[in-house]
Short mmCIF file of N, CA and C in Angstrom, two decimals:
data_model
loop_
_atom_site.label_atom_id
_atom_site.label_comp_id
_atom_site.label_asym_id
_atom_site.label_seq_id
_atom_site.Cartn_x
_atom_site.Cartn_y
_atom_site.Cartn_z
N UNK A 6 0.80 -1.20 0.00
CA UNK A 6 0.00 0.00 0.00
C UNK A 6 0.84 1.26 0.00
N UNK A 7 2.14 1.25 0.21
CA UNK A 7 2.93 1.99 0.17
C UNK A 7 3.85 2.55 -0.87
N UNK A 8 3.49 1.97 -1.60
CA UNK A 8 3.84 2.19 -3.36
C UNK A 8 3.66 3.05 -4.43
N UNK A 9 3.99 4.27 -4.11
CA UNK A 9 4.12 5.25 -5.35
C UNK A 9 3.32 4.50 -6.78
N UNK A 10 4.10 3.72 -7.15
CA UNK A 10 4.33 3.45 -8.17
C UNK A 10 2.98 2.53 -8.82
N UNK A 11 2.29 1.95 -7.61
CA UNK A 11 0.87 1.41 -7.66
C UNK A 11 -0.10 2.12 -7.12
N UNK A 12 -0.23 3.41 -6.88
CA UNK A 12 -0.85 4.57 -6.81
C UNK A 12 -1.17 4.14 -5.14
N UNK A 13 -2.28 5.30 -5.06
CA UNK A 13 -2.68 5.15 -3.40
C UNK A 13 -3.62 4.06 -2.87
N UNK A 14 -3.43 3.24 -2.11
CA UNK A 14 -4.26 1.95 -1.86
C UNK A 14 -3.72 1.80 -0.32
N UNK A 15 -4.49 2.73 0.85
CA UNK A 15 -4.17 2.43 1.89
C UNK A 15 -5.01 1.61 2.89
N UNK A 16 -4.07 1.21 3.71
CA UNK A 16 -4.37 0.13 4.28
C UNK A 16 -5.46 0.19 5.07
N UNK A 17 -6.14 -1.00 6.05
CA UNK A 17 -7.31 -1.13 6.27
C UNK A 17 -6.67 -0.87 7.75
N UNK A 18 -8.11 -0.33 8.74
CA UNK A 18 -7.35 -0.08 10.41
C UNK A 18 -6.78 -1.15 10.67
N UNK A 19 -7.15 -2.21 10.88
CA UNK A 19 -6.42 -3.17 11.33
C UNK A 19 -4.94 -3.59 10.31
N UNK A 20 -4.92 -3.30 9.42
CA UNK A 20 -3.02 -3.51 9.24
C UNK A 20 -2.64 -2.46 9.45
N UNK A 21 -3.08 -1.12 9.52
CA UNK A 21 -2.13 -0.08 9.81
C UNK A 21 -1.92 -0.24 11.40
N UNK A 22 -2.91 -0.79 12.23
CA UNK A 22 -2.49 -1.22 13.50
C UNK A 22 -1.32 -1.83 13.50
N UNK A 23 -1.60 -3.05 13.00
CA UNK A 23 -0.51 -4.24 13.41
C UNK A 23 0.88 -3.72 12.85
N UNK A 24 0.81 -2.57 11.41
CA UNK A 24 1.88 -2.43 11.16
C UNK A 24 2.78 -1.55 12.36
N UNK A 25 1.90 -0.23 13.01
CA UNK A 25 2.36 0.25 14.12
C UNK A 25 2.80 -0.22 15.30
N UNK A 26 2.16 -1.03 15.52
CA UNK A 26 2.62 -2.32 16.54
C UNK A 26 3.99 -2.87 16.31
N UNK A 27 3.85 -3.21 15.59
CA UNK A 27 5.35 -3.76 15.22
C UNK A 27 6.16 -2.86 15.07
N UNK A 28 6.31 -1.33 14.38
CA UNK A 28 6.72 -0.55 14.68
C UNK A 28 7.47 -0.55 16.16
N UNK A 29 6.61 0.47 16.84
CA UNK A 29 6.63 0.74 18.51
C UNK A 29 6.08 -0.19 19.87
N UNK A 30 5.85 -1.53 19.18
CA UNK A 30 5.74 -2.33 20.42
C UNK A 30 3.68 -1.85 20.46
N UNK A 31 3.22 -3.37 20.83
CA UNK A 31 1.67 -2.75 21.44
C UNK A 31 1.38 -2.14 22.29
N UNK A 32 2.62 -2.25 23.57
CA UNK A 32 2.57 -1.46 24.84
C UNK A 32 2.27 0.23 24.49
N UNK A 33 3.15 0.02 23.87
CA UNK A 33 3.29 1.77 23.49
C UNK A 33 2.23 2.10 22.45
N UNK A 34 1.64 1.26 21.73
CA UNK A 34 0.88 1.88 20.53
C UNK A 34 -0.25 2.16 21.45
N UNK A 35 -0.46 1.03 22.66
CA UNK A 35 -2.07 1.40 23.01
C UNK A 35 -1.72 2.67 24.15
N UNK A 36 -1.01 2.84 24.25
CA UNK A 36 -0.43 4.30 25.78
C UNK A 36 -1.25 5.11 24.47
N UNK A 37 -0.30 5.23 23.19
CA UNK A 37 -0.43 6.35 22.24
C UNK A 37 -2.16 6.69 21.92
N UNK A 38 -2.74 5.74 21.37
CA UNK A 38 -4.23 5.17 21.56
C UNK A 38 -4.80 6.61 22.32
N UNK A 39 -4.67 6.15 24.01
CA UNK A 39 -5.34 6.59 24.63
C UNK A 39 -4.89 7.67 25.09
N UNK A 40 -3.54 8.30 24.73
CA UNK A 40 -3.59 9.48 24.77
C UNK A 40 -4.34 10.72 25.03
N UNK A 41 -5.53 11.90 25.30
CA UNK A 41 -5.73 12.53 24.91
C UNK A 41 -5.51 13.73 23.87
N UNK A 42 -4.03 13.59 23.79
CA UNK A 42 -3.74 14.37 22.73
C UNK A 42 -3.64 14.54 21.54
N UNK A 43 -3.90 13.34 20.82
CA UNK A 43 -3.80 12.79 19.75
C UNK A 43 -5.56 13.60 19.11
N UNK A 44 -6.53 13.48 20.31
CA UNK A 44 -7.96 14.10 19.33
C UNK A 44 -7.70 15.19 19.43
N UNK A 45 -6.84 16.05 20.73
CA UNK A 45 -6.99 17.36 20.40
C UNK A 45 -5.90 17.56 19.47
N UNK A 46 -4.58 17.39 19.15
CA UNK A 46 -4.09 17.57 17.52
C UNK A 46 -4.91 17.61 16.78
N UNK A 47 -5.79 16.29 16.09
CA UNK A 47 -6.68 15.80 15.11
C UNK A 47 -7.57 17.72 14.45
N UNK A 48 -8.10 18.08 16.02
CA UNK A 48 -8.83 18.91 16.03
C UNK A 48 -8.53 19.98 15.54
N UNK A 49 -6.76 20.19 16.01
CA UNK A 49 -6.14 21.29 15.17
C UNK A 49 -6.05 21.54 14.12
N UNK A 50 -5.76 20.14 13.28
CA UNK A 50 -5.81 19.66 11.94
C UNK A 50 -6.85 20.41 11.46
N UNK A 51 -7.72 19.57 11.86
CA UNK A 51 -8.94 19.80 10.70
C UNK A 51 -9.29 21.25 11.40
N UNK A 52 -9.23 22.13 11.73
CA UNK A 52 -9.42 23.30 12.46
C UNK A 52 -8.53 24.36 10.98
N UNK A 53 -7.32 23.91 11.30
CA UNK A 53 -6.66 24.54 10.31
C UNK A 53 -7.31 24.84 8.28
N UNK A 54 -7.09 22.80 8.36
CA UNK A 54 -7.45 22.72 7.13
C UNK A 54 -8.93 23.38 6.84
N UNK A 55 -9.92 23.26 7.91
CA UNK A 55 -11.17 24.41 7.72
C UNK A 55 -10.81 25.73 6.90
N UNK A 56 -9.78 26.51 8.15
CA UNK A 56 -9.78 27.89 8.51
C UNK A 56 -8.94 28.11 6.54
N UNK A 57 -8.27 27.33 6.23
CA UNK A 57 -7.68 27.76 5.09
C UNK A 57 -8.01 27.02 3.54
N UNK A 58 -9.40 26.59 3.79
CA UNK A 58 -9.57 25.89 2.21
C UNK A 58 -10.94 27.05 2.14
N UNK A 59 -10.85 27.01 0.79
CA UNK A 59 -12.15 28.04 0.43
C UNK A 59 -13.09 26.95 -0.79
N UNK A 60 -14.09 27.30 -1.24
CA UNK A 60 -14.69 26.89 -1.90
C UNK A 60 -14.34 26.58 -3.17
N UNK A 61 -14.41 25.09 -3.52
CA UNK A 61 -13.90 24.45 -4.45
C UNK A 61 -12.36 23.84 -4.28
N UNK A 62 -11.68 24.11 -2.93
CA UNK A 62 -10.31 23.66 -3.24
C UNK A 62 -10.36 24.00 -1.59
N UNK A 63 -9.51 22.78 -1.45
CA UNK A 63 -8.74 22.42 -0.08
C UNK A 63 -7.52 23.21 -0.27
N UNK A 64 -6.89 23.12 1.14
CA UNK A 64 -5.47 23.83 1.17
C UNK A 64 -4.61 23.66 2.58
N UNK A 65 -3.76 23.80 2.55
CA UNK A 65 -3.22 23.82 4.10
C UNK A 65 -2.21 24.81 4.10
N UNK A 66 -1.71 25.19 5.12
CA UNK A 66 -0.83 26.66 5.43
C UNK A 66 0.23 25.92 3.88
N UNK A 67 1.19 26.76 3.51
CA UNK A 67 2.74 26.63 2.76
C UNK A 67 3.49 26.73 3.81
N UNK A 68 3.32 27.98 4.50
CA UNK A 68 3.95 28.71 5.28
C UNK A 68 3.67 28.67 6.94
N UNK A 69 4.25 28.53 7.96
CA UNK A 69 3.72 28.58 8.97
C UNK A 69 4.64 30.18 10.08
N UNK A 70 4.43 30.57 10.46
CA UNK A 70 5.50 31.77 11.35
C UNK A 70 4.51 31.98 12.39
N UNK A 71 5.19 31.55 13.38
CA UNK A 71 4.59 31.62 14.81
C UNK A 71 3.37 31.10 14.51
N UNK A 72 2.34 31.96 15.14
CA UNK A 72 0.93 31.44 14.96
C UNK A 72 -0.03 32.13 13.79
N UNK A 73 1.39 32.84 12.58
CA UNK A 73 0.35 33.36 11.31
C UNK A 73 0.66 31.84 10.62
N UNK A 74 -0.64 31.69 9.59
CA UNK A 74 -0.57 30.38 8.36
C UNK A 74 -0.57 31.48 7.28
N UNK A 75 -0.33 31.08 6.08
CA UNK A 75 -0.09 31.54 5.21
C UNK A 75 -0.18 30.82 3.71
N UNK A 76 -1.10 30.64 3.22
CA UNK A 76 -1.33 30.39 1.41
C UNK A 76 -1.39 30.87 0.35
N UNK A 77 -0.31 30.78 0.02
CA UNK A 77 0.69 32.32 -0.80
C UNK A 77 0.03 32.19 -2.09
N UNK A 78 -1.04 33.32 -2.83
CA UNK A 78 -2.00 33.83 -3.52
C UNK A 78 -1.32 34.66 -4.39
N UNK A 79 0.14 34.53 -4.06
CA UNK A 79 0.73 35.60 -5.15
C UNK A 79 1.19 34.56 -6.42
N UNK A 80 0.88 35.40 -7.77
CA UNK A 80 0.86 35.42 -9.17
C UNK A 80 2.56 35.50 -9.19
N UNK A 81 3.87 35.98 -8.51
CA UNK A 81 5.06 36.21 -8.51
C UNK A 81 5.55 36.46 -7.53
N UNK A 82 7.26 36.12 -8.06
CA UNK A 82 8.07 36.13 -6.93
C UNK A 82 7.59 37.11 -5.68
N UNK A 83 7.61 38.39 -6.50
CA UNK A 83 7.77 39.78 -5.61
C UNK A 83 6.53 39.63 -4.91
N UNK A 84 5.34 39.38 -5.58
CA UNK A 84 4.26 39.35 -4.56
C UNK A 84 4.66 38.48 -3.47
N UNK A 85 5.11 36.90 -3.68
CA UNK A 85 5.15 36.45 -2.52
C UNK A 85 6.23 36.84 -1.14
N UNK A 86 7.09 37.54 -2.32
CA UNK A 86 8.04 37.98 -0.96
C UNK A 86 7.60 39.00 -0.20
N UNK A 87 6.12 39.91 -0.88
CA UNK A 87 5.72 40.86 0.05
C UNK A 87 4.67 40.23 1.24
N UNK A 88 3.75 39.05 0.59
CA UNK A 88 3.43 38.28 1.44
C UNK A 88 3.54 37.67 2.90
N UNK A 89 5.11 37.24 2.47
CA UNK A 89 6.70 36.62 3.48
C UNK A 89 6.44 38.19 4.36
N UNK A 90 6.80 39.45 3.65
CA UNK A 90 7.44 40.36 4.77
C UNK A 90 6.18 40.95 5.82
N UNK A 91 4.99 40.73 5.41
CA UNK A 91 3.55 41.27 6.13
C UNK A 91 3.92 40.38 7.24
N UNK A 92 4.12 39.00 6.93
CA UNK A 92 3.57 38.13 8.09
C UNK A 92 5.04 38.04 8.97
N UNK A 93 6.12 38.65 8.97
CA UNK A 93 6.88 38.34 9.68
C UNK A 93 7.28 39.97 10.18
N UNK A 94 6.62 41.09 10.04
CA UNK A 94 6.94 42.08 11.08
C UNK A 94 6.30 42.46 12.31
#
């Protein structure tokens, strides 16, 4: 399922389990599991990917600086470097 080259065909929960498992041990996969932090990331995620896709097209930051995101809308270099200099003064 991991194969470029046979396009995207990912795996079902249960092998991406077992593959993690084997990875990091089950001890640790199920600590990770039950984490709480893992839904509140998730949340950020899709929080983000909300805050920056518009209609008709998904998107996620390019750019991240501190806590500005940034999806650089510029047509050229110069626009994007004016872009770059808004969000970092």
């Amino acid at each position: 399922w991991g194969d470029p080259a046979k396009g995207w065909n990912p795996p079902s929960v249960d092998e991406a389990t077992a593959y993690a498992s084997d990875l990091i041990g089950a001890d640790r996969l199920e600590q990770a599991i039950k984490d709480p932090w893992i839904e509140s990331y998730m949340q950020t995620v899709l929080q983000i990917f909300g805050r920056t896709s518009s209609e008709g097209r998904s998107a996620v930051p390019r750019f991240i600086y501190n806590n500005d995101w940034l999806i650089p809308e510029a047509d050229d270099a110069a626009g994007l470097a004016s872009l770059v200099s808004e969000m970092t003064q």
